[in-house]
Coordinates of C-alpha atoms in Angstrom, one line a residue:
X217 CA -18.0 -67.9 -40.1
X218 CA -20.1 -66.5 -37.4
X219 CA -18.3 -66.5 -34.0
X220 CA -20.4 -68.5 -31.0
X221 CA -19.0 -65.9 -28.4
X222 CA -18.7 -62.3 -28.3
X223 CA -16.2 -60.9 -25.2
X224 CA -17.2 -57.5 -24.7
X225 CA -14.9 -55.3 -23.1
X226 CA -15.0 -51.7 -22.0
X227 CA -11.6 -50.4 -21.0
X228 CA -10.6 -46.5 -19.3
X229 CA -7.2 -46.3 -17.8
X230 CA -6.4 -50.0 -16.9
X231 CA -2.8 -50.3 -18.2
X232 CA -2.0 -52.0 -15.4
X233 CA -4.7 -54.6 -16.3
X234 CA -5.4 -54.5 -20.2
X235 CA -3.1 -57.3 -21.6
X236 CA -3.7 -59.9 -18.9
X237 CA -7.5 -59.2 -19.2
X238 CA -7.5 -59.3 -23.2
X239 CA -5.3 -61.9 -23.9
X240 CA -6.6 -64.2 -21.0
X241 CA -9.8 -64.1 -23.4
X242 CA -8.4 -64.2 -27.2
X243 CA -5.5 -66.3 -26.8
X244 CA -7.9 -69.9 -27.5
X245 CA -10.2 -70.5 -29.9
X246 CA -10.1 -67.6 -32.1
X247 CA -12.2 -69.4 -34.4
X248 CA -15.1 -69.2 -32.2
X249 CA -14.5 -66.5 -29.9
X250 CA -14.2 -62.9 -31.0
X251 CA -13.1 -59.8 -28.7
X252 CA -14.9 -56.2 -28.9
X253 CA -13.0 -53.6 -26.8
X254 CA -14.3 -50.0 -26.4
X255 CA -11.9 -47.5 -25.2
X256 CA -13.3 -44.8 -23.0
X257 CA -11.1 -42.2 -22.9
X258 CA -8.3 -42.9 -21.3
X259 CA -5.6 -40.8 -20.8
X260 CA -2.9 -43.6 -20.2
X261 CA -1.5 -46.1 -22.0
X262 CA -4.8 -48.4 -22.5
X263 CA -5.5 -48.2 -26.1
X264 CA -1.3 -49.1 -27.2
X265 CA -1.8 -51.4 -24.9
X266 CA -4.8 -53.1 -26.5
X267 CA -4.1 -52.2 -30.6
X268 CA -0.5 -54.4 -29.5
X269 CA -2.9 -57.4 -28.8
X270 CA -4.7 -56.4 -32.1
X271 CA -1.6 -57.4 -33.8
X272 CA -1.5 -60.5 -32.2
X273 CA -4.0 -61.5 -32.2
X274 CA -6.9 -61.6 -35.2
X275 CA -10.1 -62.2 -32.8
X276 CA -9.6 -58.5 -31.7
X277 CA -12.2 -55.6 -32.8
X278 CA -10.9 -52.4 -31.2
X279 CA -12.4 -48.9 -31.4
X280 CA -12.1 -45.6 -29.4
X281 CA -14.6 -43.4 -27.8
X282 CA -15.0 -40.4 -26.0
X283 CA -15.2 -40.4 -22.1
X284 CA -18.5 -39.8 -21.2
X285 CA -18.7 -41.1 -17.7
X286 CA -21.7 -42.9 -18.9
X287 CA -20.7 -47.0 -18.8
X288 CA -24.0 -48.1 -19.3
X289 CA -23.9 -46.2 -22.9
X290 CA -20.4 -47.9 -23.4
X291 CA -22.1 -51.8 -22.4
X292 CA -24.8 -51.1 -24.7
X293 CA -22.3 -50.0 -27.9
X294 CA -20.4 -52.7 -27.2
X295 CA -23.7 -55.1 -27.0
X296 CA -24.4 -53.5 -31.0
X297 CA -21.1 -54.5 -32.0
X298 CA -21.0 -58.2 -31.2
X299 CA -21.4 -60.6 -33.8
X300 CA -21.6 -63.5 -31.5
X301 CA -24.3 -65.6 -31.0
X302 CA -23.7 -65.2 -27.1
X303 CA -22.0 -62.4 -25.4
X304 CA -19.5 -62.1 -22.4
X305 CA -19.0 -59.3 -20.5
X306 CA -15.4 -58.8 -19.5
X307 CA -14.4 -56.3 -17.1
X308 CA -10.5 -54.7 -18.2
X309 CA -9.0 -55.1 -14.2
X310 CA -10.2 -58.6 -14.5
X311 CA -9.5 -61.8 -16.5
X312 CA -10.6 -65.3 -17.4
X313 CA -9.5 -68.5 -15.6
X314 CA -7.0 -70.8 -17.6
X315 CA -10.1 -72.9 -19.7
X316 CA -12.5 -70.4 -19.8
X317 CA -13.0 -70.6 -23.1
X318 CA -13.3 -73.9 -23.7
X319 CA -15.9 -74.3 -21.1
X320 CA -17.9 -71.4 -22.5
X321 CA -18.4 -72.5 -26.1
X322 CA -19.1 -75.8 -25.2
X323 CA -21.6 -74.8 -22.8
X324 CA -23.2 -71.7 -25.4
X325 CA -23.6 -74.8 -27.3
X326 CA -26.0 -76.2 -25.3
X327 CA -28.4 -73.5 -26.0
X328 CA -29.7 -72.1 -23.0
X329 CA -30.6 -68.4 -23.0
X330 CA -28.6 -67.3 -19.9
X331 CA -25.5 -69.6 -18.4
X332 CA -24.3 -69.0 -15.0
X333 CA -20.5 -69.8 -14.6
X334 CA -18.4 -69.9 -11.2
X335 CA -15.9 -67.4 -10.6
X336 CA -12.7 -66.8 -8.1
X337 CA -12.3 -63.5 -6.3
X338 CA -8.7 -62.4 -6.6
X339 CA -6.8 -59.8 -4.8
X340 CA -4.4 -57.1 -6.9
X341 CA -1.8 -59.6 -7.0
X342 CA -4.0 -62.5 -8.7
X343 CA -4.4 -64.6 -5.3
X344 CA -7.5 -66.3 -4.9
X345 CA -9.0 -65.0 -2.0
X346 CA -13.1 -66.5 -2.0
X347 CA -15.3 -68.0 -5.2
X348 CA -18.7 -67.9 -5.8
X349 CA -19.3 -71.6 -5.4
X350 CA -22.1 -71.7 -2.9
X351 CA -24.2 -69.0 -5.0
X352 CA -23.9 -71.1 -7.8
X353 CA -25.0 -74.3 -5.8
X354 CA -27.9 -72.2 -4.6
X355 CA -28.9 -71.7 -8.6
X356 CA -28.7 -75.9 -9.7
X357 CA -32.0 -76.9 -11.0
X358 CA -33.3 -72.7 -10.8
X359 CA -35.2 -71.2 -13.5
X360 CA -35.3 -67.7 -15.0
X361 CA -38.1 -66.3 -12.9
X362 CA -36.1 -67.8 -10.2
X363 CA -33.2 -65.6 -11.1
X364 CA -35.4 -63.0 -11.5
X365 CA -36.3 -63.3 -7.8
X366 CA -32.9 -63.1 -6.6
X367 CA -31.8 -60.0 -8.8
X368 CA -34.7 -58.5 -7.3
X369 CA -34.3 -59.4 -3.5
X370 CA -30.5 -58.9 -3.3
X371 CA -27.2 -57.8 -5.0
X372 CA -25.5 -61.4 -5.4
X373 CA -26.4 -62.4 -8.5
X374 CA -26.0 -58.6 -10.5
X375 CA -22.8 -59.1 -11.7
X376 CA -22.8 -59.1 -16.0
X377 CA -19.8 -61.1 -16.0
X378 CA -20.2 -64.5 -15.3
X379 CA -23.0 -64.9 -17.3
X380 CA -23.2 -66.0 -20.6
X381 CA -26.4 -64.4 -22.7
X382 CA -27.6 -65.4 -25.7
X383 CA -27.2 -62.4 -27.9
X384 CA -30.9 -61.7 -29.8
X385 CA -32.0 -61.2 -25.8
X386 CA -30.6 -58.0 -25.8
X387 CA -29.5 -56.7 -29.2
X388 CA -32.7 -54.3 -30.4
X389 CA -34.0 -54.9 -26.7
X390 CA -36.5 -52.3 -26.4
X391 CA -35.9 -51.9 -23.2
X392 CA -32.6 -50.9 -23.4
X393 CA -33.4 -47.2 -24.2
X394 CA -30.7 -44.4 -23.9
X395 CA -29.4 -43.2 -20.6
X396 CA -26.8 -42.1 -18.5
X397 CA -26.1 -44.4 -16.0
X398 CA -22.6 -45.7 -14.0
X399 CA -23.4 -47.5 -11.2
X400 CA -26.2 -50.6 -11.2
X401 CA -25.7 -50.7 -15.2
X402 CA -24.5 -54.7 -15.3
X403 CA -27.7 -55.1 -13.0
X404 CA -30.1 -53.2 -15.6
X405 CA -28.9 -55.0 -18.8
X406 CA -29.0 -58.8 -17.0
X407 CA -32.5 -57.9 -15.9
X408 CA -33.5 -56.8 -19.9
X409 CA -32.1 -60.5 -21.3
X410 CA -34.0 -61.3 -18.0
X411 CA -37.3 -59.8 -19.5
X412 CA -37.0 -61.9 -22.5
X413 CA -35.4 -65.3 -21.7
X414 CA -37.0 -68.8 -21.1
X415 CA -34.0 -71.4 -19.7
X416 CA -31.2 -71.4 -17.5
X417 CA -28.3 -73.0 -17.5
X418 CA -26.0 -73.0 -14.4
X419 CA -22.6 -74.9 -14.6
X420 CA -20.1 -75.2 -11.9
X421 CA -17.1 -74.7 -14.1
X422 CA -14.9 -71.8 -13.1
X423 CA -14.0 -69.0 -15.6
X424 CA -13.5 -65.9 -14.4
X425 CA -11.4 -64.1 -12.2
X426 CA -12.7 -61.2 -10.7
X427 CA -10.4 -58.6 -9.2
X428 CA -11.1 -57.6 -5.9
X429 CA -9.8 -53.8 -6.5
X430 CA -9.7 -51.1 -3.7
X431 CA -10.1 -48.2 -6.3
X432 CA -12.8 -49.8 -8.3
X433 CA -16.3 -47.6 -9.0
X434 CA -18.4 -50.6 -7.1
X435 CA -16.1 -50.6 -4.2
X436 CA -17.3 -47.1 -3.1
X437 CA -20.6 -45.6 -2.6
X438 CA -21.3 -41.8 -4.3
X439 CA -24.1 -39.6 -4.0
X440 CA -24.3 -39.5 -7.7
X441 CA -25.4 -43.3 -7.4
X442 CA -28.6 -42.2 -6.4
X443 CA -30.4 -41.4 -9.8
X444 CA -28.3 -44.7 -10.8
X445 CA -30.5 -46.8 -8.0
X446 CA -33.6 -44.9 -8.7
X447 CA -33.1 -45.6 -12.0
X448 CA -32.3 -49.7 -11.4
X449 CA -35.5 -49.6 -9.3
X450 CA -37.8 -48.4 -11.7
X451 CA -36.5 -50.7 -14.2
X452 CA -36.9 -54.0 -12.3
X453 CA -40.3 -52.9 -11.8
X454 CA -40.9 -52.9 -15.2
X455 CA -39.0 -56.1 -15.8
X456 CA -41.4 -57.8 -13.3
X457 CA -44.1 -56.3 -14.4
X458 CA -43.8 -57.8 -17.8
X459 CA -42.9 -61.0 -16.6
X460 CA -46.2 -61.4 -14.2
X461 CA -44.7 -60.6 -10.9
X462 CA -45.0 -57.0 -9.9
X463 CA -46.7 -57.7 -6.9
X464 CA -45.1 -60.6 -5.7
X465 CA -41.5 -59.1 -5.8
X466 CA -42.5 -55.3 -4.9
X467 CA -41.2 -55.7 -1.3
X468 CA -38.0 -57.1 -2.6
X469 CA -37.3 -54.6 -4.6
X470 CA -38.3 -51.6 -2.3
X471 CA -36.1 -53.5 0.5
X472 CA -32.9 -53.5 -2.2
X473 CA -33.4 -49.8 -3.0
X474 CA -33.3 -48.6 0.8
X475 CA -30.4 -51.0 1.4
X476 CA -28.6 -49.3 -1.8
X477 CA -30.0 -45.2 -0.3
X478 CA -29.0 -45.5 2.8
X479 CA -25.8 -47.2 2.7
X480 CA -25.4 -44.5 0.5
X481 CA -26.1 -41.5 3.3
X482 CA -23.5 -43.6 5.7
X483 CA -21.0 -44.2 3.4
X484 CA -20.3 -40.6 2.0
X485 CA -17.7 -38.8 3.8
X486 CA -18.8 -35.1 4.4
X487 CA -15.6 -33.3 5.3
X488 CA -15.2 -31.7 2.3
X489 CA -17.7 -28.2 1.7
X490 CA -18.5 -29.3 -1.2
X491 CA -19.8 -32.7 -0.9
X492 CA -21.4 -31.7 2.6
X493 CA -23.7 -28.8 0.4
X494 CA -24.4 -31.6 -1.8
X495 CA -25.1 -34.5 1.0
X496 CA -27.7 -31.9 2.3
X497 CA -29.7 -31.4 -0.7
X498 CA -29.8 -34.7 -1.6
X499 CA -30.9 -35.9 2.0
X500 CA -33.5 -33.1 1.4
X501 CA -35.0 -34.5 -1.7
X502 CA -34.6 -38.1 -1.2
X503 CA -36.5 -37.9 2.3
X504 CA -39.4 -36.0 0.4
X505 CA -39.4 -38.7 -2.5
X506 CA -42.6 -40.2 -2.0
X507 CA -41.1 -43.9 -3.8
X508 CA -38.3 -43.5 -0.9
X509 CA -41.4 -42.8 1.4
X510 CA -43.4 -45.1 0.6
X511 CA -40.5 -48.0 0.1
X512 CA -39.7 -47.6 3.8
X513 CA -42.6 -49.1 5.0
X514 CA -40.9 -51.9 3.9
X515 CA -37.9 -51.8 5.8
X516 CA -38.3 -54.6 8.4
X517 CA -36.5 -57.0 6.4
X518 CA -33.5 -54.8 6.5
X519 CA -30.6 -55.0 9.4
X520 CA -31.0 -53.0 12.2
X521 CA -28.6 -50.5 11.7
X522 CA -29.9 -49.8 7.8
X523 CA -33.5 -49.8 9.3
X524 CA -32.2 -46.7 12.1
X525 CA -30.5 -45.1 8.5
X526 CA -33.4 -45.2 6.5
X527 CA -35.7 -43.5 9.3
X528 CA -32.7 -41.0 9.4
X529 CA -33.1 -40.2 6.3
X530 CA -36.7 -39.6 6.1
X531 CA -36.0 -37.4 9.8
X532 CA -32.7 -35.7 8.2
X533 CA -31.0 -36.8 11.3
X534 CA -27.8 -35.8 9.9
X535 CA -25.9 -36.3 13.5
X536 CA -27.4 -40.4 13.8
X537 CA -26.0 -40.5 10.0
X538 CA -22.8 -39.9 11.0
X539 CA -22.4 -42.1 14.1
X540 CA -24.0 -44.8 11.3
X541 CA -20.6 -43.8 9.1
X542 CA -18.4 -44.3 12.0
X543 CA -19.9 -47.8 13.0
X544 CA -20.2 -48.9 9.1
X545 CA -16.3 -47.9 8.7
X546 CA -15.5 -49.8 11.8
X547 CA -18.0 -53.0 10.4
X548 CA -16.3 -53.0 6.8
X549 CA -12.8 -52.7 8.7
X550 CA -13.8 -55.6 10.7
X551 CA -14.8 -57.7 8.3
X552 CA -11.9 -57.3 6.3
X553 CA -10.0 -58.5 9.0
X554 CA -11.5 -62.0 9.2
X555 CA -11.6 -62.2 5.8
X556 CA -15.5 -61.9 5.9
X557 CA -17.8 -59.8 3.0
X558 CA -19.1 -56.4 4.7

């Protein structure tokens, strides 16, 4: 019997995480529901952690890779391996809400290409601390090319994980072609079911839990993101390109790529030698990147202290850059404070 729902999880060092996040997905409906879990290399106790469930549970598919600091390449195995006629993408530090899985089937049963489902932020200790309720009142009654729009004008909607996709949208998606990515990779695959889909679905049932954590890759910026948000660039260019709206959604996506650059430049720390050596010849070729270049003409939409980073940038004004790090660790800092998103 062919499953409805494929859960899709790439784990690397979450034994902390693992059985909450596993189980929270295989324990109902095993009949309909079947888990994929790609190991990454870790070098704690992850994969005991997850063969265990294995024997516990029979919805569990578990294999082992590699570590090739590549997540993207892990995302897209793990797409080739579902057998599901939808897939899930479940993050290992995270875990689904108590019904999840009853609210999923019955809504992949529907039939809707891509379903959007609410979601809880928690903290490390599983307390709710926000949801995503008002996004997903902002999406009732929104169509695909309307989603398009917003994964094009801003980062709110990028997240893989609380969307449901129907599974022939992105296995043998052509798009989907080999590379190295770690950072913007949820982003990239949304936008290539994106390319191909024709209805939305957006239900306000709540089914995820996602874990707000500290040490998490998307809670820091790295100057190795930046071939990462070239790369996410490029490819929702194509995306709207084949979908008719290259023209229209060009300033969007220029706007989102400075935003992602230059809080890149602010948010690197340059007191070790080595990063400073690299900070410098990355400043050096991004501000003589004639995409960058040209995408700042675009910047007025930005706030103000992004549209004084991105002329730094193109000026190599490495002094303004790192008053702009002070003031951006005082805003986050801030925020945090009054319990506000930076």
């Amino acid at each position: 019997m062919k499953k409805i729902v494929s859960v899709l999880i790439p784990v690397f060092n979450a034994e902390k995480f693992a059985e909450r996040c596993v189980r929270s997905a295989a324990k109902d409906l095993e009949d309909e529901i079947e888990i994929v879990v790609i190991d990454d290399g870790s070098d704690d106790r992850s994969p005991d952690i997850v063969k265990s469930l294995c024997n516990e549970y029979r919805n569990i598919r578990f294999y082992e890779k590699t570590n090739e600091n590549n997540i993207y390449a892990v995302r897209k195995k793990l797409i080739e391996l579902a057998q599901g006629e939808y897939l899930m993408f479940l993050d290992s530090d995270d875990y689904w809400t108590e019904n999840a899985a009853t609210d999923i089937v019955e809504a992949a049963k529907e039939g809707a290409d891509i379903i959007l489902f609410g979601s809880n932020t928690v903290n490390l200790d599983g307390q709710i601390i926000g949801n995503n309720a008002a996004s997903i009142r902002a999406m009732k009654n929104k169509s695909v090319a309307d989603l398009c729009h917003e994964l094009c004008r801003d980062n709110k909607y990028n997240a893989l994980w609380n969307k449901c996709i129907k599974a022939d949208l992105l296995r043998d998606n052509r798009l989907l072609t080999e590379r190295n990515m770690s950072m913007g990779e949820d982003a990239l695959i949304l936008l290539a079911a994106v390319a191909e889909a024709e209805t939305l679905s957006v239900k306000d049932a709540v089914v995820y839990n996602y874990r707000k954590n500290p040490d998490g890759a998307s809670a820091v910026y790295k100057l190795d993101y930046l071939d990462d948000f070239a790369q996410l660039r490029d490819f929702m260019c194509t995306v709207c390109r084949k979908r008719g709206v290259y023209e229209k959604e060009l300033p969007y996506i220029d706007r989102q790529y400075l935003k992602m650059v230059s809080m890149t430049f602010i948010s690197v720390d340059r007191k070790d030698v080595r990063v400073k050596t690299d900070y410098m010849d990355k400043l050096k070729q991004i501000s003589e990147d004639g995409v960058f270049r040209s995408a700042a003409e675009k910047s007025a939409g930005l706030p103000f202290y992004l549209r004084i980073a991105v002329r730094s940038v193109l000026k190599k004004r490495t002094f303004v850059l790192s008053c702009l790090h002070k003031f951006n660790k005082a805003r986050i800092k801030n925020a945090r404070r009054g319990g506000k998103r930076a």
